[in-house]
Short mmCIF file of C-alpha atoms and ligand atoms in Angstrom, two decimals:
data_model
loop_
_atom_site.label_atom_id
_atom_site.label_comp_id
_atom_site.label_asym_id
_atom_site.label_seq_id
_atom_site.Cartn_x
_atom_site.Cartn_y
_atom_site.Cartn_z
CA MET J 1 -128.79 -32.05 25.60
CA SER J 2 -129.25 -32.84 29.15
CA ASP J 3 -131.07 -36.51 30.15
CA PRO J 4 -130.63 -38.48 33.66
CA GLU J 5 -130.29 -41.50 31.69
CA PHE J 6 -127.78 -40.26 29.66
CA GLU J 7 -125.35 -38.88 32.61
CA GLU J 8 -125.79 -42.09 34.87
CA GLY J 9 -124.39 -43.94 31.84
CA ARG J 10 -126.85 -46.47 31.36
CA LEU J 11 -127.04 -48.97 28.75
CA PHE J 12 -128.85 -48.46 25.35
CA ILE J 13 -131.32 -51.30 24.59
CA GLY J 14 -134.05 -51.51 22.34
CA GLY J 15 -133.94 -47.35 22.59
CA GLN J 16 -134.75 -47.83 26.15
CA TRP J 17 -131.62 -46.64 28.62
CA ARG J 18 -131.32 -49.47 31.33
CA GLU J 19 -129.04 -51.02 33.69
CA ALA J 20 -127.51 -53.50 33.81
CA ALA J 21 -129.71 -56.81 34.47
CA LYS J 22 -126.73 -57.58 37.64
CA GLY J 23 -126.24 -53.28 38.15
CA GLY J 24 -122.76 -53.68 37.10
CA ARG J 25 -120.95 -50.78 37.20
CA THR J 26 -117.66 -49.04 36.08
CA ASP J 27 -115.54 -46.39 36.86
CA VAL J 28 -115.18 -43.33 33.86
CA ILE J 29 -111.23 -42.06 35.23
CA ASP J 30 -110.21 -38.13 33.93
CA PRO J 31 -106.50 -39.00 33.05
CA SER J 32 -106.13 -35.70 33.21
CA THR J 33 -106.31 -35.65 37.37
CA GLY J 34 -106.75 -39.84 37.87
CA GLN J 35 -109.88 -39.10 39.18
CA VAL J 36 -113.15 -40.92 38.69
CA ALA J 37 -115.15 -38.62 36.68
CA GLY J 38 -118.51 -40.76 36.71
CA THR J 39 -119.56 -44.39 36.26
CA VAL J 40 -121.46 -46.38 33.43
CA ALA J 41 -123.40 -49.55 33.35
CA ALA J 42 -121.26 -52.61 33.14
CA ALA J 43 -122.76 -55.28 31.16
CA ASP J 44 -122.66 -59.03 31.26
CA GLU J 45 -123.97 -61.85 28.62
CA THR J 46 -127.62 -61.12 29.81
CA ASP J 47 -127.16 -57.65 28.79
CA VAL J 48 -125.24 -58.85 25.50
CA ASP J 49 -128.26 -60.86 24.60
CA ALA J 50 -131.00 -58.34 25.35
CA ALA J 51 -129.04 -55.91 22.79
CA VAL J 52 -128.22 -58.49 20.52
CA THR J 53 -132.21 -59.35 20.39
CA ALA J 54 -133.45 -55.97 20.17
CA ALA J 55 -130.70 -55.34 16.50
CA ARG J 56 -131.86 -58.91 15.90
CA GLU J 57 -135.96 -58.26 16.28
CA ALA J 58 -135.03 -54.52 14.21
CA PHE J 59 -133.14 -56.02 11.17
CA ASP J 60 -135.74 -58.56 10.60
CA HIS J 61 -138.69 -56.94 11.30
CA GLY J 62 -137.57 -53.25 9.61
CA PRO J 63 -138.58 -50.70 8.62
CA TRP J 64 -134.75 -49.74 8.74
CA SER J 65 -133.52 -52.91 6.75
CA THR J 66 -136.15 -52.92 4.11
CA THR J 67 -136.20 -48.40 3.61
CA SER J 68 -135.36 -47.34 0.60
CA PRO J 69 -131.59 -45.73 1.34
CA ARG J 70 -132.45 -42.73 0.57
CA GLU J 71 -134.24 -42.49 3.47
CA ARG J 72 -131.52 -43.46 5.44
CA SER J 73 -129.14 -41.06 3.79
CA ARG J 74 -131.89 -38.52 5.21
CA VAL J 75 -131.20 -40.16 8.59
CA LEU J 76 -127.55 -39.73 8.28
CA ASN J 77 -127.29 -36.23 7.87
CA LYS J 78 -129.73 -35.11 10.29
CA ILE J 79 -127.42 -37.29 12.71
CA ALA J 80 -124.56 -35.07 11.43
CA ASP J 81 -126.11 -32.29 12.18
CA LEU J 82 -127.32 -33.11 15.54
CA MET J 83 -123.59 -34.10 15.89
CA ARG J 84 -122.59 -30.27 14.85
CA GLU J 85 -125.04 -28.83 17.18
CA ASN J 86 -123.90 -30.38 19.64
CA ALA J 87 -120.09 -30.30 18.75
CA GLY J 88 -119.49 -28.79 22.10
CA GLU J 89 -120.90 -31.83 24.23
CA LEU J 90 -119.29 -34.66 22.12
CA THR J 91 -116.10 -32.51 22.59
CA ARG J 92 -116.16 -31.93 26.29
CA LEU J 93 -117.31 -35.54 26.94
CA GLU J 94 -113.90 -37.46 24.07
CA SER J 95 -111.78 -35.03 25.77
CA LEU J 96 -112.43 -36.04 29.60
CA ASP J 97 -112.61 -39.85 28.19
CA VAL J 98 -109.44 -39.60 26.94
CA GLY J 99 -107.34 -36.61 27.81
CA LYS J 100 -107.68 -35.23 23.93
CA PRO J 101 -106.76 -31.36 23.63
CA VAL J 102 -109.93 -29.22 22.80
CA ALA J 103 -107.72 -27.32 20.66
CA LEU J 104 -107.60 -30.94 18.58
CA CYS J 105 -110.83 -32.91 19.75
CA GLY J 106 -113.47 -30.78 17.85
CA PRO J 107 -111.66 -29.86 14.62
CA VAL J 108 -110.21 -33.52 14.51
CA ASP J 109 -112.09 -36.00 16.17
CA VAL J 110 -115.28 -34.70 16.32
CA ARG J 111 -115.11 -33.24 12.65
CA THR J 112 -113.53 -36.10 11.09
CA ALA J 113 -116.53 -38.52 12.68
CA ILE J 114 -119.37 -36.12 11.49
CA GLU J 115 -117.47 -35.94 7.60
CA HIS J 116 -118.40 -39.86 7.81
CA TYR J 117 -121.78 -39.45 8.59
CA GLU J 118 -122.37 -37.08 5.69
CA PHE J 119 -120.13 -38.87 3.72
CA TYR J 120 -121.82 -42.16 3.83
CA ALA J 121 -125.27 -40.53 3.68
CA GLY J 122 -124.15 -39.46 0.20
CA LEU J 123 -122.75 -43.14 -0.86
CA ALA J 124 -126.13 -44.89 0.63
CA GLN J 125 -127.53 -43.11 -2.72
CA THR J 126 -125.19 -45.25 -4.80
CA LEU J 127 -126.19 -49.05 -3.12
CA ASP J 128 -127.13 -50.02 -6.30
CA GLY J 129 -127.53 -53.70 -8.30
CA ALA J 130 -125.99 -54.89 -11.62
CA THR J 131 -127.61 -56.95 -14.69
CA ARG J 132 -125.16 -59.10 -16.14
CA ALA J 133 -125.50 -60.97 -19.86
CA THR J 134 -125.78 -64.88 -19.64
CA PRO J 135 -126.25 -66.90 -22.50
CA MET J 136 -128.82 -68.51 -20.75
CA ASN J 137 -132.55 -68.01 -21.51
CA ALA J 138 -132.90 -65.76 -18.23
CA PHE J 139 -132.62 -62.53 -17.08
CA ALA J 140 -129.85 -62.61 -14.39
CA TYR J 141 -129.07 -59.51 -11.85
CA THR J 142 -127.29 -58.72 -8.34
CA ARG J 143 -128.78 -56.97 -5.32
CA ARG J 144 -126.51 -55.37 -2.51
CA GLU J 145 -128.06 -56.29 1.17
CA PRO J 146 -127.46 -55.38 4.43
CA VAL J 147 -125.48 -58.11 6.11
CA GLY J 148 -127.39 -58.21 9.12
CA VAL J 149 -126.56 -57.52 13.18
CA VAL J 150 -123.05 -55.80 13.41
CA ALA J 151 -120.98 -56.29 16.19
CA ALA J 152 -119.02 -52.87 16.63
CA ILE J 153 -116.19 -53.49 19.25
CA THR J 154 -114.03 -50.47 19.54
CA PRO J 155 -110.28 -48.97 21.21
CA PHE J 156 -110.28 -46.77 23.47
CA ASN J 157 -108.12 -44.66 21.60
CA PHE J 158 -110.46 -42.58 19.11
CA PRO J 159 -114.15 -43.56 20.21
CA LEU J 160 -115.92 -40.99 17.72
CA ILE J 161 -114.00 -41.78 14.93
CA LEU J 162 -113.42 -45.25 15.22
CA SER J 163 -117.53 -45.66 16.13
CA SER J 164 -118.26 -43.04 13.01
CA THR J 165 -116.18 -45.17 10.60
CA LYS J 166 -118.16 -48.51 11.40
CA LEU J 167 -121.36 -47.06 12.32
CA ALA J 168 -122.01 -44.61 9.30
CA PRO J 169 -121.66 -47.36 6.69
CA ALA J 170 -123.08 -50.02 8.37
CA LEU J 171 -126.33 -47.89 9.32
CA ALA J 172 -126.67 -46.64 5.57
CA ALA J 173 -126.16 -50.33 4.17
CA GLY J 174 -129.57 -51.22 5.93
CA ASN J 175 -127.37 -53.34 9.04
CA THR J 176 -128.51 -52.89 12.63
CA VAL J 177 -125.99 -52.09 14.95
CA VAL J 178 -124.73 -53.15 19.13
CA HIS J 179 -121.86 -51.04 19.61
CA LYS J 180 -119.83 -51.66 22.19
CA PRO J 181 -116.45 -49.16 23.15
CA ALA J 182 -114.27 -49.43 25.14
CA ASP J 183 -113.99 -50.30 28.44
CA ASP J 184 -112.68 -46.92 29.35
CA THR J 185 -113.88 -44.52 27.20
CA PRO J 186 -117.23 -45.52 26.46
CA LEU J 187 -119.29 -41.40 26.67
CA SER J 188 -119.32 -40.16 23.35
CA ALA J 189 -120.89 -43.65 22.40
CA LEU J 190 -124.08 -43.15 24.98
CA PHE J 191 -124.33 -39.26 23.33
CA MET J 192 -124.53 -40.46 20.50
CA ALA J 193 -126.94 -43.14 21.17
CA LYS J 194 -129.12 -39.23 22.52
CA LEU J 195 -128.66 -38.49 18.90
CA PHE J 196 -129.59 -41.33 17.26
CA GLN J 197 -132.47 -41.46 18.72
CA ALA J 198 -133.17 -37.45 18.00
CA ALA J 199 -132.41 -38.30 14.40
CA GLY J 200 -134.95 -41.14 13.98
CA VAL J 201 -132.77 -43.90 13.67
CA PRO J 202 -135.46 -46.52 15.16
CA ASP J 203 -135.69 -48.41 18.04
CA GLY J 204 -133.17 -51.75 18.22
CA VAL J 205 -130.65 -50.57 15.06
CA VAL J 206 -128.20 -48.61 17.53
CA ASN J 207 -127.37 -49.93 20.33
CA VAL J 208 -125.00 -49.42 23.29
CA VAL J 209 -123.17 -51.73 25.69
CA THR J 210 -120.33 -50.19 27.92
CA GLY J 211 -118.28 -52.61 29.92
CA THR J 212 -115.41 -54.62 30.02
CA GLY J 213 -113.19 -56.31 26.83
CA PRO J 214 -113.23 -60.30 28.89
CA VAL J 215 -116.90 -59.34 29.81
CA ALA J 216 -119.60 -57.27 27.46
CA GLY J 217 -117.11 -58.44 24.54
CA GLU J 218 -116.51 -61.69 24.60
CA ALA J 219 -120.23 -62.17 24.57
CA LEU J 220 -121.57 -59.86 21.83
CA LEU J 221 -118.28 -61.76 20.01
CA ARG J 222 -119.60 -65.26 20.62
CA HIS J 223 -123.30 -64.73 20.05
CA PRO J 224 -124.95 -66.48 17.36
CA GLY J 225 -127.36 -63.39 16.59
CA ILE J 226 -125.20 -61.59 15.21
CA ASP J 227 -124.31 -61.83 11.57
CA LYS J 228 -121.12 -59.57 11.32
CA VAL J 229 -117.61 -57.79 13.50
CA ALA J 230 -116.32 -55.24 13.11
CA PHE J 231 -113.13 -54.79 15.32
CA THR J 232 -110.50 -52.16 15.87
CA GLY J 233 -108.06 -52.92 18.97
CA SER J 234 -104.77 -54.79 19.64
CA THR J 235 -103.38 -57.58 17.41
CA ALA J 236 -103.28 -59.75 20.30
CA VAL J 237 -107.14 -59.29 20.86
CA GLY J 238 -108.45 -58.81 17.34
CA ARG J 239 -105.97 -62.22 16.35
CA HIS J 240 -108.79 -64.13 19.21
CA ALA J 241 -111.86 -62.09 17.91
CA ALA J 242 -111.11 -63.56 13.98
CA ALA J 243 -111.02 -66.86 15.44
CA VAL J 244 -113.85 -67.32 17.47
CA ALA J 245 -115.44 -65.34 14.62
CA GLY J 246 -113.57 -67.34 12.00
CA GLU J 247 -115.53 -70.98 14.41
CA ALA J 248 -118.92 -69.87 13.46
CA LEU J 249 -117.75 -68.26 10.12
CA LYS J 250 -118.68 -64.78 10.46
CA PRO J 251 -117.46 -62.06 7.94
CA VAL J 252 -114.89 -59.93 10.22
CA THR J 253 -112.71 -56.91 9.85
CA MET J 254 -109.40 -56.17 11.84
CA GLU J 255 -108.49 -52.77 12.32
CA LEU J 256 -105.10 -53.75 14.49
CA GLY J 257 -101.94 -52.41 15.81
CA GLY J 258 -99.54 -50.44 13.53
CA ASN J 259 -96.18 -49.42 14.09
CA ALA J 260 -95.61 -47.18 11.28
CA ALA J 261 -91.73 -46.20 9.90
CA HIS J 262 -92.01 -42.70 8.28
CA ILE J 263 -88.75 -42.53 5.69
CA VAL J 264 -86.69 -39.33 5.38
CA PHE J 265 -84.78 -38.97 2.42
CA GLU J 266 -81.76 -37.25 1.53
CA ASP J 267 -83.28 -35.00 -0.95
CA ALA J 268 -86.46 -33.92 1.57
CA ASP J 269 -87.63 -30.92 2.77
CA VAL J 270 -85.87 -30.84 6.23
CA GLU J 271 -88.61 -28.38 7.67
CA LYS J 272 -91.70 -30.04 6.05
CA ALA J 273 -90.31 -33.09 6.99
CA ILE J 274 -89.74 -32.25 10.97
CA GLY J 275 -93.02 -30.71 11.04
CA ALA J 276 -94.82 -34.32 9.98
CA ILE J 277 -92.35 -36.44 12.09
CA ILE J 278 -93.38 -34.23 15.41
CA LYS J 279 -97.31 -34.60 14.36
CA GLY J 280 -96.53 -38.63 13.61
CA PHE J 281 -95.54 -38.79 17.21
CA VAL J 282 -97.25 -36.46 19.33
CA PHE J 283 -100.61 -36.43 17.91
CA ASN J 284 -103.12 -37.87 20.47
CA THR J 285 -100.14 -38.32 22.93
CA GLY J 286 -98.60 -41.50 20.24
CA GLN J 287 -102.28 -43.24 20.98
CA PHE J 288 -102.57 -43.04 17.21
CA CYS J 289 -102.66 -46.41 15.30
CA MET J 290 -101.45 -44.83 12.28
CA ALA J 291 -98.77 -43.06 14.61
CA GLY J 292 -95.27 -42.97 12.43
CA PRO J 293 -92.93 -43.73 15.83
CA ARG J 294 -89.38 -45.45 13.65
CA LEU J 295 -88.21 -42.64 11.68
CA LEU J 296 -85.60 -43.74 9.34
CA VAL J 297 -83.38 -41.15 7.98
CA ALA J 298 -80.60 -41.17 5.29
CA ARG J 299 -77.27 -41.45 6.88
CA PRO J 300 -75.95 -37.99 5.53
CA LEU J 301 -79.16 -36.21 7.46
CA HIS J 302 -79.66 -38.27 10.40
CA ASP J 303 -77.17 -35.84 12.90
CA THR J 304 -79.08 -32.72 11.67
CA ILE J 305 -82.86 -34.37 12.40
CA VAL J 306 -81.83 -35.89 15.99
CA GLY J 307 -80.23 -32.66 16.40
CA ILE J 308 -83.45 -30.54 15.35
CA LEU J 309 -85.74 -32.61 17.11
CA ALA J 310 -83.83 -32.34 19.97
CA GLU J 311 -84.31 -28.59 20.07
CA ALA J 312 -88.17 -28.82 18.72
CA VAL J 313 -89.70 -31.77 20.58
CA PRO J 314 -89.08 -30.53 24.41
CA GLY J 315 -91.07 -26.97 22.79
CA VAL J 316 -94.65 -29.06 21.75
CA PRO J 317 -96.79 -27.82 24.99
CA VAL J 318 -97.49 -30.48 26.52
CA GLY J 319 -100.45 -30.06 29.49
CA ASP J 320 -103.63 -29.57 30.81
CA PRO J 321 -106.26 -30.35 27.63
CA ARG J 322 -108.60 -28.29 29.01
CA ASP J 323 -105.90 -25.24 28.10
CA PRO J 324 -106.58 -24.16 24.58
CA ALA J 325 -102.62 -23.99 24.05
CA THR J 326 -101.83 -27.64 24.79
CA VAL J 327 -100.94 -29.88 21.82
CA VAL J 328 -100.04 -33.50 23.78
CA GLY J 329 -102.35 -34.15 27.03
CA PRO J 330 -102.16 -37.23 28.99
CA MET J 331 -102.18 -40.20 28.52
CA ALA J 332 -105.74 -41.83 28.17
CA ALA J 333 -104.94 -44.92 31.71
CA ASP J 334 -102.52 -44.99 34.10
CA ARG J 335 -101.56 -48.30 32.31
CA HIS J 336 -100.66 -47.12 29.70
CA LEU J 337 -98.47 -44.69 30.72
CA LYS J 338 -96.55 -47.53 32.92
CA LYS J 339 -96.54 -49.25 29.73
CA VAL J 340 -94.61 -46.15 27.92
CA GLU J 341 -92.11 -46.05 31.42
CA GLU J 342 -91.67 -49.73 30.41
CA TYR J 343 -90.92 -49.64 26.97
CA VAL J 344 -88.35 -46.23 28.03
CA ALA J 345 -86.57 -48.25 30.60
CA LEU J 346 -86.05 -51.09 27.94
CA ALA J 347 -84.54 -48.55 25.44
CA ARG J 348 -82.03 -47.61 27.64
CA GLN J 349 -81.07 -51.15 28.42
CA GLU J 350 -81.30 -52.29 24.81
CA GLY J 351 -78.38 -49.15 24.39
CA GLY J 352 -80.91 -46.12 22.83
CA ARG J 353 -79.41 -42.89 23.43
CA VAL J 354 -82.64 -40.46 24.88
CA VAL J 355 -81.78 -37.50 23.05
CA CYS J 356 -84.79 -35.61 24.91
CA ASP J 357 -86.72 -36.23 28.09
CA GLY J 358 -87.33 -39.85 28.91
CA GLU J 359 -89.82 -38.54 32.09
CA ARG J 360 -93.56 -38.53 32.57
CA LEU J 361 -94.45 -34.88 34.68
CA ASP J 362 -95.98 -34.72 37.83
CA LEU J 363 -98.98 -32.19 36.96
CA ASN J 364 -102.58 -32.57 38.84
CA GLY J 365 -102.05 -36.14 39.13
CA GLY J 366 -102.85 -36.84 36.21
CA TYR J 367 -101.03 -39.47 33.47
CA TYR J 368 -98.30 -37.29 31.17
CA TYR J 369 -95.16 -38.60 29.30
CA GLU J 370 -92.99 -35.90 27.97
CA PRO J 371 -93.02 -36.35 23.98
CA THR J 372 -89.27 -38.83 23.66
CA VAL J 373 -87.19 -39.06 21.47
CA ILE J 374 -84.28 -42.02 21.34
CA ALA J 375 -81.26 -42.47 18.96
CA GLY J 376 -79.20 -45.59 18.59
CA LEU J 377 -80.75 -48.33 18.74
CA PRO J 378 -80.07 -50.98 16.81
CA ASP J 379 -83.34 -52.63 14.39
CA ASP J 380 -83.43 -55.51 16.70
CA SER J 381 -84.05 -54.03 19.82
CA ARG J 382 -87.74 -54.54 20.96
CA ALA J 383 -88.65 -50.65 21.76
CA VAL J 384 -88.28 -50.39 17.88
CA ARG J 385 -90.04 -53.38 16.18
CA GLU J 386 -93.12 -53.22 18.93
CA GLU J 387 -96.22 -50.48 19.16
CA ILE J 388 -95.32 -48.67 22.28
CA PHE J 389 -98.87 -46.60 22.03
CA GLY J 390 -97.12 -43.79 23.22
CA PRO J 391 -95.38 -40.35 22.76
CA VAL J 392 -92.46 -42.25 21.93
CA LEU J 393 -90.47 -41.80 18.43
CA THR J 394 -86.98 -44.34 17.39
CA VAL J 395 -84.74 -42.57 15.16
CA GLN J 396 -81.77 -44.99 12.69
CA PRO J 397 -80.19 -44.19 9.97
CA PHE J 398 -79.94 -45.97 6.18
CA ASP J 399 -77.81 -46.22 3.87
CA SER J 400 -79.77 -46.70 0.80
CA GLU J 401 -83.29 -46.51 -0.58
CA ASP J 402 -83.22 -50.38 -0.84
CA GLU J 403 -81.88 -50.73 3.09
CA ALA J 404 -84.68 -48.01 3.75
CA ILE J 405 -87.28 -50.35 2.83
CA ALA J 406 -86.11 -53.53 4.15
CA LEU J 407 -86.79 -52.04 7.07
CA ALA J 408 -90.04 -49.97 6.87
CA ASN J 409 -91.22 -53.34 5.81
CA GLY J 410 -89.06 -55.78 8.12
CA ILE J 411 -91.55 -56.00 11.14
CA ARG J 412 -94.96 -57.83 11.42
CA TYR J 413 -97.08 -54.34 11.56
CA GLY J 414 -97.84 -53.12 8.30
CA LEU J 415 -101.10 -50.05 8.93
CA ALA J 416 -99.30 -47.17 7.66
CA ALA J 417 -96.01 -45.49 6.29
CA GLY J 418 -94.52 -42.02 5.42
CA VAL J 419 -91.62 -41.15 3.06
CA GLN J 420 -90.33 -37.46 2.59
CA THR J 421 -88.84 -37.20 -0.09
CA GLY J 422 -88.56 -34.10 -3.06
CA ASP J 423 -88.15 -36.71 -5.94
CA VAL J 424 -91.89 -37.28 -7.69
CA ALA J 425 -90.51 -41.11 -9.16
CA ARG J 426 -88.82 -42.06 -5.84
CA ALA J 427 -92.66 -41.01 -3.65
CA HIS J 428 -94.01 -42.70 -6.19
CA ARG J 429 -91.42 -46.51 -6.37
CA VAL J 430 -91.19 -46.57 -2.80
CA ALA J 431 -95.15 -46.11 -1.62
CA ALA J 432 -95.67 -49.10 -4.14
CA ARG J 433 -92.99 -51.56 -2.74
CA LEU J 434 -93.72 -50.20 1.63
CA GLN J 435 -96.11 -52.89 3.00
CA ALA J 436 -98.95 -50.79 4.17
CA GLY J 437 -102.51 -50.22 4.57
CA ILE J 438 -101.91 -46.42 3.74
CA VAL J 439 -98.34 -44.63 2.16
CA TRP J 440 -98.34 -40.68 2.80
CA VAL J 441 -95.63 -38.98 1.08
CA ASN J 442 -94.49 -35.30 2.51
CA ASP J 443 -97.09 -35.42 5.56
CA TRP J 444 -98.64 -37.64 7.72
CA ALA J 445 -102.13 -38.57 9.09
CA MET J 446 -104.04 -37.28 6.29
CA LEU J 447 -107.14 -39.29 6.53
CA ASP J 448 -110.83 -39.17 4.92
CA PRO J 449 -113.39 -40.07 4.85
CA ALA J 450 -113.24 -41.23 0.96
CA VAL J 451 -109.95 -42.59 2.05
CA PRO J 452 -109.67 -45.99 2.77
CA PHE J 453 -107.91 -47.10 6.15
CA GLY J 454 -106.32 -50.72 7.18
CA GLY J 455 -103.61 -53.15 7.43
CA VAL J 456 -101.51 -56.21 6.18
CA LYS J 457 -100.17 -58.49 8.45
CA ASP J 458 -100.87 -58.00 12.24
CA SER J 459 -102.30 -54.81 11.23
CA GLY J 460 -105.29 -56.72 10.03
CA PHE J 461 -107.57 -56.49 7.25
CA GLY J 462 -110.30 -55.18 5.73
CA ARG J 463 -110.39 -51.63 5.09
CA GLU J 464 -112.62 -48.83 6.91
CA SER J 465 -113.68 -45.18 5.06
CA GLY J 466 -114.49 -45.37 1.34
CA PRO J 467 -116.81 -47.04 -0.46
CA GLU J 468 -115.07 -50.38 0.19
CA ALA J 469 -116.17 -50.13 3.79
CA LEU J 470 -120.26 -49.58 2.75
CA ALA J 471 -119.17 -52.58 0.58
CA SER J 472 -118.33 -55.07 3.51
CA TYR J 473 -121.68 -54.31 5.41
CA THR J 474 -123.50 -55.26 2.00
CA ARG J 475 -124.00 -58.95 0.18
CA THR J 476 -124.64 -59.62 -2.86
CA LYS J 477 -127.61 -61.48 -4.06
CA SER J 478 -127.65 -62.99 -7.27
CA VAL J 479 -131.62 -63.22 -9.09
CA VAL J 480 -131.74 -65.10 -12.05
CA VAL J 481 -135.49 -64.84 -13.69
CA SER J 482 -135.53 -67.49 -16.33
CA LEU J 483 -137.61 -66.27 -19.36
CA GLY J 484 -138.46 -69.21 -20.81
P1 NAD D 1 -107.69 -53.46 23.44
O1 NAD D 1 -107.43 -54.57 22.53
O2 NAD D 1 -107.09 -53.67 24.12
O3 NAD D 1 -109.58 -53.70 23.02
C1 NAD D 1 -110.30 -52.89 21.82
C2 NAD D 1 -111.77 -53.39 21.89
O4 NAD D 1 -111.74 -55.08 22.07
C3 NAD D 1 -111.92 -52.57 23.46
O5 NAD D 1 -113.83 -52.20 23.40
C4 NAD D 1 -111.83 -53.87 24.73
O6 NAD D 1 -112.86 -54.03 25.59
C5 NAD D 1 -112.65 -55.31 23.53
N1 NAD D 1 -112.08 -56.44 24.11
C6 NAD D 1 -110.84 -56.94 24.76
N2 NAD D 1 -111.41 -57.94 25.00
C7 NAD D 1 -112.02 -58.39 24.36
C8 NAD D 1 -112.67 -60.13 23.90
N3 NAD D 1 -112.27 -61.59 25.00
N4 NAD D 1 -113.71 -60.25 23.10
C9 NAD D 1 -114.30 -59.34 22.86
N5 NAD D 1 -113.44 -57.76 22.92
C10 NAD D 1 -112.45 -57.80 23.93
O7 NAD D 1 -107.27 -52.14 22.04
P2 NAD D 1 -106.76 -50.84 23.46
O8 NAD D 1 -106.21 -51.00 23.79
O9 NAD D 1 -108.87 -50.78 23.54
O10 NAD D 1 -106.61 -50.21 21.87
C11 NAD D 1 -105.27 -49.94 21.39
C12 NAD D 1 -105.11 -51.21 20.26
O11 NAD D 1 -106.33 -50.63 19.16
C13 NAD D 1 -103.93 -50.56 19.89
O12 NAD D 1 -103.34 -52.25 19.10
C14 NAD D 1 -103.88 -49.79 18.39
O13 NAD D 1 -103.19 -50.40 17.52
C15 NAD D 1 -105.30 -50.60 17.88
N6 NAD D 1 -106.13 -49.29 17.13
C16 NAD D 1 -105.97 -49.76 15.85
C17 NAD D 1 -106.60 -49.42 14.85
C18 NAD D 1 -107.11 -49.13 13.49
O14 NAD D 1 -107.43 -48.82 12.73
N7 NAD D 1 -106.05 -50.32 12.91
C19 NAD D 1 -107.27 -48.16 15.43
C20 NAD D 1 -106.98 -47.40 16.93
C21 NAD D 1 -106.51 -48.53 17.60
#
C-alpha cells in the first residue's frame, strides 16, 4: 500500500495527512545499523489541539459513537482483514523501527494485534445494559455508553500490539481516539491510520500524532477535550500522567513497568523450565514489560540450572533482525543499550558473577547486546530490584516456598510472575499468593486477547485485553422511567 503522505511521515488528523504546524520533524533510526531510516512529523500543542478537536467533533456528532455495535464490529473485522492482507508490510515496518526479528514479529506482534481487532469485533456485539428490579414504581435499566475521546499513549517496545490493546476495545465501545505512539517507534501507528481509513473508520475517529513525550504527550495529557487516558510506559512517566489526569478527574488505565520473578521449584521439569526461562528474558531482546529477568531457583537445583544456562544461552542466535534465523535482534535505541551496559557494570560491582556474556556485540553499527546471565547477587542489589529492560537474567537461590514468595513479592513491581513446578496444588497455592496481574505456570508469556493483563503496585492499575478492557472504555448510565 504505497502512499506518499504516509511515506513522508505526516500527522493523521481528522482523516487528513498534514505536516506539523511548525514544520517539526524527528528522525526514525534503524536500530540494526544505527542509521537514519526516515523522518516523521513532530507534533506540538497546536497539532495536538487540532487532533483532539477532530476527535471531539467526531465523538459529539457521530456517527461512530452512535452507530450500532454490530456496524462497529463489521468495521473492526475489516481492519483485521486489511491487516492480514498487509501483514508483510506491518512486519517490515515494526522490524525496521524496533529491531524485532522478522521470524517472530509476524507470528507474534502482527498476529496478536490482528486478533485483538477480531476479538473486540466479536465482543462489541455483547455490549448491552440490564434491567434492575426495584421497589419503585418505575422501570429501571442501564446503558453502557462510550467514555468519549481517549488519549492512547504507547511505549516503544510493542508499538502494534499495545496500540491494538487500546484502540480495538476503545473503538468497539464507540469512542474516538488520539494516539500518541512512542517518540522513536511511530511507523506502524501511521500505517494503521491508512488501514483504519480504508476499512471505513470515519474521519476524526482515529487521529495519530507523532512527536516527543514531553511536548506532544504532555499536551495530549493536559488537553481539556480528553475524557480518558490509556497509558502504557514506564512507572516514572505513568506516575506523572496519573497525577495530571487525577487533577482533572479523568479516568486512567496505567500499564507500567515490571521486573517479574520466575520461580523454579525442585519438582519442576527442568528441560521445559529452561525453555521458558530463556524465552522469558531474551524475547524482544528483554524489552518486554512482562519479561522474567529475576530467576529464583530452589537451592538443590540452583547450580544445575546455572550450568545449563551457561551452556545454552550463548547458543541463542543474535543478529540482523531481517535474517529469518535470528531470535534476538538489537536493542531498540542506543540509550537502551547504554542502560543495559550500566546495569551489568553495576551488577559486577554489587558482587554478581557473570555466568555468560555481559558484553555488547559489535555488528553493523547496530545496538546489540548478547543475552547475559548473572548469579550470586544479593537480594538488595539494584540489578535485581530495578527494571533493566534488556536481555539480562539474574539468578538467586531459595530454601522454601515461603522464601520464594517473599523474594518474588519483595519489590515494588507487580506485573507478571511465573512458577515452574510438577505439583498442581503448589502451582495454584503459589499463584494465589504472588502479587502480580498475571501468573504463568510451566511456561512464559502465554498471552491472548481474551486474557486480561495489567499490574499491581508500581506496575499500574486497570486491565487490558479481555472483557475487562472493553468495560473500561464504557460508562454505565442508569435510566429510571416513572410508571406512575
Ligand atoms: P516511557 O514512559 O518513556 O514512554 C511511554 C510513552 O509516554 C511514550 O509515547 C512517550 O512519548 C510518552 N511520554 C513521555 N513523557 C510524557 C509526558 N510527559 N506526558 C505524556 N506522555 C509522555 O516508556 P518507554 O521507554 O517507551 O517504554 C518502556 C516502559 O514501558 C518500561 O518501563 C516497560 O515496562 C513499560 N511497559 C509496560 C507495559 C505494560 O503492559 N504494563 C507494556 C510495555 C511496556
